[in-house]
Amino acid sequence: MIFRRSEPLPRRFHDRRDAGQALASLLRHYAGDPRVLVLALPRGGVPVAHEIAAALGAPLDVFVVRKLGVPGHEELALGAIATGRTLVLNDDVVRALRITTDVIEAVAAQEGRELERRERTYRGDRPAVDPKGRVVIVVDDGLATGATMRAAVRALRDRGAERLVVAVPVAAPTTCDDFRLEVDEIVCAMTPEPFEAVGLWYEDFSQTTDAEVEGILRESGGGRRESSASD
């Protein structure tokens, strides 16, 4: 199912929390469902997801995904890697640029190390919430190509999620459409045309920091444990 705003000139969100509140209103049919788990793609998806989890009364956790950038053109995604080392490739980019397996493996290894660092930073020794048998709402601050979200979706399918819902405040129209075949429900609050870039649809799109992610997770009860005085 796709939710769209058909405004000819949709307003920009003030910031990610504002976007999360707007998106939560489109997900209210999940409020109070004990099976629901909200997973944020860090960093930018965390403030958005926090508002959704609070509105739905659902637990919040992170699901770490790293884009695999083309060497020398890192803004272009050749694929993505997710928690559990699930790898998703952008086949069109790989074929067009004739990217070799060796290059893919080298980029994946580098981003895999950063993925593990972020998981340690955000979660410490606390295990990830098990998505098996749950309704999982996966949240980011927007979808452009959708490469990182596809990696997350594939990994969560492998881990036994019962129902997968992708929810974003803003998305490229074709990307939002494409996800209809990949998840049980796709919720895109806005699909502006022309889209151009996620950040254009926010007044404040400043980078979310690791410290902000940790703070939000602690506030929601999903953050890493504080060290004791004896540690």
mmCIF file of C-alpha atoms in Angstrom:
data_model
loop_
_atom_site.group_PDB
_atom_site.id
_atom_site.type_symbol
_atom_site.label_atom_id
_atom_site.label_comp_id
_atom_site.label_asym_id
_atom_site.label_seq_id
_atom_site.Cartn_x
_atom_site.Cartn_y
_atom_site.Cartn_z
ATOM 1 C CA MET A 1 0.000 0.000 0.000
ATOM 2 C CA ILE A 2 1.352 3.451 -0.890
ATOM 3 C CA PHE A 3 0.337 6.679 0.796
ATOM 4 C CA ARG A 4 1.019 9.821 -1.184
ATOM 5 C CA ARG A 5 0.414 13.496 -0.777
ATOM 6 C CA SER A 6 -0.826 14.947 -4.047
ATOM 7 C CA GLU A 7 -0.080 18.603 -3.213
ATOM 8 C CA PRO A 8 1.365 20.353 -6.300
ATOM 9 C CA LEU A 9 3.941 22.104 -4.113
ATOM 10 C CA PRO A 10 4.383 20.016 -0.938
ATOM 11 C CA ARG A 11 5.776 21.799 2.075
ATOM 12 C CA ARG A 12 9.215 21.020 3.345
ATOM 13 C CA PHE A 13 9.588 19.361 6.738
ATOM 14 C CA HIS A 14 11.155 21.550 9.412
ATOM 15 C CA ASP A 15 13.474 18.779 10.577
ATOM 16 C CA ARG A 16 13.556 15.004 11.035
ATOM 17 C CA ARG A 17 11.391 15.071 14.170
ATOM 18 C CA ASP A 18 8.736 17.062 12.332
ATOM 19 C CA ALA A 19 8.934 14.522 9.516
ATOM 20 C CA GLY A 20 8.542 11.678 12.003
ATOM 21 C CA GLN A 21 5.420 13.211 13.476
ATOM 22 C CA ALA A 22 3.881 13.602 10.027
ATOM 23 C CA LEU A 23 4.768 10.029 9.125
ATOM 24 C CA ALA A 24 3.422 8.667 12.420
ATOM 25 C CA SER A 25 -0.049 9.925 11.494
ATOM 26 C CA LEU A 26 0.038 7.651 8.434
ATOM 27 C CA LEU A 27 0.995 4.656 10.583
ATOM 28 C CA ARG A 28 -1.566 5.062 13.352
ATOM 29 C CA HIS A 29 -3.296 1.805 12.331
ATOM 30 C CA TYR A 30 -0.343 0.047 14.033
ATOM 31 C CA ALA A 31 -0.785 1.840 17.373
ATOM 32 C CA GLY A 32 -0.976 -0.504 20.331
ATOM 33 C CA ASP A 33 -0.074 -3.646 18.357
ATOM 34 C CA PRO A 34 2.336 -5.626 20.586
ATOM 35 C CA ARG A 35 3.942 -7.259 17.548
ATOM 36 C CA VAL A 36 5.228 -3.964 16.166
ATOM 37 C CA LEU A 37 8.941 -3.170 16.220
ATOM 38 C CA VAL A 38 10.270 0.117 14.830
ATOM 39 C CA LEU A 39 13.764 -0.120 13.343
ATOM 40 C CA ALA A 40 15.657 2.999 12.311
ATOM 41 C CA LEU A 41 18.413 3.186 9.725
ATOM 42 C CA PRO A 42 21.112 5.310 11.379
ATOM 43 C CA ARG A 43 21.940 7.939 11.515
ATOM 44 C CA GLY A 44 19.279 10.096 9.854
ATOM 45 C CA GLY A 45 16.416 7.659 10.321
ATOM 46 C CA VAL A 46 16.724 7.602 14.098
ATOM 47 C CA PRO A 47 15.044 10.955 14.971
ATOM 48 C CA VAL A 48 12.261 10.149 12.489
ATOM 49 C CA ALA A 49 11.729 6.675 13.934
ATOM 50 C CA HIS A 50 11.770 7.970 17.513
ATOM 51 C CA GLU A 51 8.637 10.022 16.859
ATOM 52 C CA ILE A 52 6.918 7.052 15.207
ATOM 53 C CA ALA A 53 7.778 4.610 18.008
ATOM 54 C CA ALA A 54 6.547 7.086 20.640
ATOM 55 C CA ALA A 55 3.265 7.655 18.795
ATOM 56 C CA LEU A 56 2.629 3.938 18.282
ATOM 57 C CA GLY A 57 3.780 2.821 21.729
ATOM 58 C CA ALA A 58 6.291 0.470 20.089
ATOM 59 C CA PRO A 59 9.906 -0.432 20.920
ATOM 60 C CA LEU A 60 12.677 1.285 18.955
ATOM 61 C CA ASP A 61 16.010 -0.118 17.831
ATOM 62 C CA VAL A 62 18.528 0.543 15.073
ATOM 63 C CA PHE A 63 19.336 -1.582 12.061
ATOM 64 C CA VAL A 64 22.695 -0.590 10.657
ATOM 65 C CA VAL A 65 23.148 -0.395 6.890
ATOM 66 C CA ARG A 66 26.087 1.065 4.974
ATOM 67 C CA LYS A 67 26.047 2.259 1.384
ATOM 68 C CA LEU A 68 28.815 0.862 -0.827
ATOM 69 C CA GLY A 69 30.084 3.809 -2.839
ATOM 70 C CA VAL A 70 31.823 3.497 -6.184
ATOM 71 C CA PRO A 71 35.540 4.205 -5.578
ATOM 72 C CA GLY A 72 36.274 7.750 -6.689
ATOM 73 C CA HIS A 73 32.549 8.511 -6.924
ATOM 74 C CA GLU A 74 31.394 7.543 -3.436
ATOM 75 C CA GLU A 75 28.078 9.373 -3.755
ATOM 76 C CA LEU A 76 27.056 6.747 -6.343
ATOM 77 C CA ALA A 77 25.942 3.496 -4.703
ATOM 78 C CA LEU A 78 27.096 0.215 -6.174
ATOM 79 C CA GLY A 79 25.137 -1.510 -3.408
ATOM 80 C CA ALA A 80 24.791 -1.722 0.358
ATOM 81 C CA ILE A 81 25.631 -3.966 3.295
ATOM 82 C CA ALA A 82 23.438 -4.590 6.339
ATOM 83 C CA THR A 83 23.706 -6.076 9.815
ATOM 84 C CA GLY A 84 24.611 -9.732 9.421
ATOM 85 C CA ARG A 85 26.728 -8.885 6.351
ATOM 86 C CA THR A 86 23.773 -9.102 3.969
ATOM 87 C CA LEU A 87 24.952 -7.650 0.645
ATOM 88 C CA VAL A 88 22.688 -6.067 -1.978
ATOM 89 C CA LEU A 89 24.166 -4.857 -5.278
ATOM 90 C CA ASN A 90 22.915 -2.191 -7.657
ATOM 91 C CA ASP A 91 23.300 -4.414 -10.703
ATOM 92 C CA ASP A 92 22.790 -1.595 -13.201
ATOM 93 C CA VAL A 93 25.677 0.410 -11.732
ATOM 94 C CA VAL A 94 27.927 -2.634 -11.395
ATOM 95 C CA ARG A 95 27.360 -3.620 -15.022
ATOM 96 C CA ALA A 96 27.562 -0.113 -16.459
ATOM 97 C CA LEU A 97 30.862 0.661 -14.705
ATOM 98 C CA ARG A 98 32.217 -2.896 -15.042
ATOM 99 C CA ILE A 99 32.988 -3.046 -11.336
ATOM 100 C CA THR A 100 34.924 -6.199 -10.512
ATOM 101 C CA THR A 101 34.299 -8.658 -7.710
ATOM 102 C CA ASP A 102 37.599 -7.658 -6.092
ATOM 103 C CA VAL A 103 36.500 -4.016 -5.917
ATOM 104 C CA ILE A 104 33.101 -4.966 -4.487
ATOM 105 C CA GLU A 105 34.722 -7.146 -1.820
ATOM 106 C CA ALA A 106 37.202 -4.417 -0.854
ATOM 107 C CA VAL A 107 34.498 -1.763 -0.499
ATOM 108 C CA ALA A 108 32.233 -4.192 1.412
ATOM 109 C CA ALA A 109 35.059 -5.056 3.827
ATOM 110 C CA GLN A 110 35.751 -1.383 4.521
ATOM 111 C CA GLU A 111 32.119 -0.529 5.095
ATOM 112 C CA GLY A 112 31.650 -3.708 7.118
ATOM 113 C CA ARG A 113 34.211 -2.450 9.628
ATOM 114 C CA GLU A 114 32.349 0.849 9.939
ATOM 115 C CA LEU A 115 29.059 -1.030 10.310
ATOM 116 C CA GLU A 116 30.471 -3.032 13.225
ATOM 117 C CA ARG A 117 31.887 0.124 14.833
ATOM 118 C CA ARG A 118 28.508 1.811 14.729
ATOM 119 C CA GLU A 119 26.745 -1.205 16.190
ATOM 120 C CA ARG A 120 29.205 -1.237 19.117
ATOM 121 C CA THR A 121 28.763 2.508 19.573
ATOM 122 C CA TYR A 122 24.976 2.475 19.527
ATOM 123 C CA ARG A 123 24.265 -0.806 21.245
ATOM 124 C CA GLY A 124 27.323 -1.771 23.280
ATOM 125 C CA ASP A 125 26.822 -5.288 24.615
ATOM 126 C CA ARG A 126 23.024 -5.179 24.323
ATOM 127 C CA PRO A 127 21.749 -7.688 21.752
ATOM 128 C CA ALA A 128 19.628 -6.516 18.863
ATOM 129 C CA VAL A 129 15.856 -6.939 19.169
ATOM 130 C CA ASP A 130 14.841 -10.117 17.336
ATOM 131 C CA PRO A 131 12.531 -9.295 14.379
ATOM 132 C CA LYS A 132 11.348 -12.908 13.974
ATOM 133 C CA GLY A 133 7.549 -13.126 13.886
ATOM 134 C CA ARG A 134 7.097 -9.364 14.288
ATOM 135 C CA VAL A 135 5.612 -6.522 12.306
ATOM 136 C CA VAL A 136 8.741 -4.508 11.515
ATOM 137 C CA ILE A 137 8.456 -0.870 10.479
ATOM 138 C CA VAL A 138 11.769 0.168 8.894
ATOM 139 C CA VAL A 139 12.333 3.920 8.900
ATOM 140 C CA ASP A 140 14.743 6.284 7.171
ATOM 141 C CA ASP A 141 14.662 10.044 6.578
ATOM 142 C CA GLY A 142 14.067 9.542 2.854
ATOM 143 C CA LEU A 143 14.527 7.282 -0.165
ATOM 144 C CA ALA A 144 16.514 8.247 -3.237
ATOM 145 C CA THR A 145 17.823 5.097 -4.961
ATOM 146 C CA GLY A 146 16.691 2.875 -2.076
ATOM 147 C CA ALA A 147 19.909 0.808 -2.031
ATOM 148 C CA THR A 148 20.419 0.901 1.730
ATOM 149 C CA MET A 149 16.752 0.200 2.442
ATOM 150 C CA ARG A 150 16.798 -2.814 0.099
ATOM 151 C CA ALA A 151 19.728 -4.265 2.035
ATOM 152 C CA ALA A 152 17.815 -3.802 5.286
ATOM 153 C CA VAL A 153 14.662 -5.385 3.873
ATOM 154 C CA ARG A 154 16.515 -8.420 2.555
ATOM 155 C CA ALA A 155 18.342 -8.922 5.850
ATOM 156 C CA LEU A 156 15.129 -8.641 7.878
ATOM 157 C CA ARG A 157 13.351 -11.116 5.599
ATOM 158 C CA ASP A 158 16.208 -13.531 6.225
ATOM 159 C CA ARG A 159 15.735 -13.019 9.968
ATOM 160 C CA GLY A 160 12.082 -14.000 9.884
ATOM 161 C CA ALA A 161 10.123 -10.742 10.074
ATOM 162 C CA GLU A 162 6.422 -11.606 9.707
ATOM 163 C CA ARG A 163 5.423 -8.341 8.026
ATOM 164 C CA LEU A 164 7.726 -5.658 6.634
ATOM 165 C CA VAL A 165 6.671 -2.037 6.387
ATOM 166 C CA VAL A 166 8.972 0.616 4.925
ATOM 167 C CA ALA A 167 8.129 4.137 6.073
ATOM 168 C CA VAL A 168 9.807 7.360 4.936
ATOM 169 C CA PRO A 169 8.808 11.025 4.963
ATOM 170 C CA VAL A 170 9.913 11.669 1.372
ATOM 171 C CA ALA A 171 10.895 9.495 -1.583
ATOM 172 C CA ALA A 172 11.598 9.573 -5.282
ATOM 173 C CA PRO A 173 8.303 8.513 -6.905
ATOM 174 C CA THR A 174 9.794 5.610 -8.886
ATOM 175 C CA THR A 175 11.656 4.300 -5.824
ATOM 176 C CA CYS A 176 8.491 4.372 -3.735
ATOM 177 C CA ASP A 177 6.676 2.462 -6.498
ATOM 178 C CA ASP A 178 9.456 -0.106 -6.805
ATOM 179 C CA PHE A 179 9.157 -1.076 -3.136
ATOM 180 C CA ARG A 180 5.596 -2.311 -3.628
ATOM 181 C CA LEU A 181 7.088 -5.585 -4.863
ATOM 182 C CA GLU A 182 9.645 -5.862 -2.060
ATOM 183 C CA VAL A 183 7.680 -5.265 1.153
ATOM 184 C CA ASP A 184 4.208 -5.819 2.570
ATOM 185 C CA GLU A 185 3.515 -2.088 2.872
ATOM 186 C CA ILE A 186 5.309 1.049 1.745
ATOM 187 C CA VAL A 187 4.405 4.403 3.297
ATOM 188 C CA CYS A 188 5.855 7.495 1.614
ATOM 189 C CA ALA A 189 4.446 10.702 3.089
ATOM 190 C CA MET A 190 5.578 12.735 0.066
ATOM 191 C CA THR A 191 6.709 11.743 -3.426
ATOM 192 C CA PRO A 192 7.492 15.124 -4.988
ATOM 193 C CA GLU A 193 8.238 15.550 -8.692
ATOM 194 C CA PRO A 194 10.911 16.566 -9.465
ATOM 195 C CA PHE A 195 12.524 14.883 -6.470
ATOM 196 C CA GLU A 196 16.259 15.670 -6.927
ATOM 197 C CA ALA A 197 17.474 14.910 -3.370
ATOM 198 C CA VAL A 198 16.154 14.000 0.094
ATOM 199 C CA GLY A 199 17.762 17.005 1.792
ATOM 200 C CA LEU A 200 15.879 19.513 -0.366
ATOM 201 C CA TRP A 201 12.655 18.565 1.429
ATOM 202 C CA TYR A 202 13.908 19.582 4.874
ATOM 203 C CA GLU A 203 14.533 23.080 6.187
ATOM 204 C CA ASP A 204 17.065 21.605 8.616
ATOM 205 C CA PHE A 205 18.897 18.576 7.221
ATOM 206 C CA SER A 206 21.970 18.859 9.410
ATOM 207 C CA GLN A 207 23.819 15.620 10.018
ATOM 208 C CA THR A 208 22.615 13.441 12.896
ATOM 209 C CA THR A 209 25.572 12.570 15.138
ATOM 210 C CA ASP A 210 26.470 9.335 16.906
ATOM 211 C CA ALA A 211 25.870 11.127 20.216
ATOM 212 C CA GLU A 212 22.338 12.080 19.149
ATOM 213 C CA VAL A 213 21.618 8.499 18.123
ATOM 214 C CA GLU A 214 22.858 7.187 21.469
ATOM 215 C CA GLY A 215 20.803 9.779 23.337
ATOM 216 C CA ILE A 216 17.602 8.914 21.486
ATOM 217 C CA LEU A 217 18.114 5.196 22.057
ATOM 218 C CA ARG A 218 18.736 5.749 25.779
ATOM 219 C CA GLU A 219 15.598 7.879 25.986
ATOM 220 C CA SER A 220 13.564 5.177 24.292
ATOM 221 C CA GLY A 221 15.061 2.378 26.365
ATOM 222 C CA GLY A 222 16.946 0.901 23.427
ATOM 223 C CA GLY A 223 20.378 2.407 23.879
ATOM 224 C CA ARG A 224 23.583 0.886 25.064
ATOM 225 C CA ARG A 225 23.964 0.313 28.754
ATOM 226 C CA GLU A 226 25.747 2.931 30.781
ATOM 227 C CA SER A 227 29.050 1.781 32.193
ATOM 228 C CA SER A 228 29.073 1.250 35.927
ATOM 229 C CA ALA A 229 31.482 3.140 38.149
ATOM 230 C CA SER A 230 33.566 -0.015 38.541
ATOM 231 C CA ASP A 231 33.995 -0.538 34.739
#
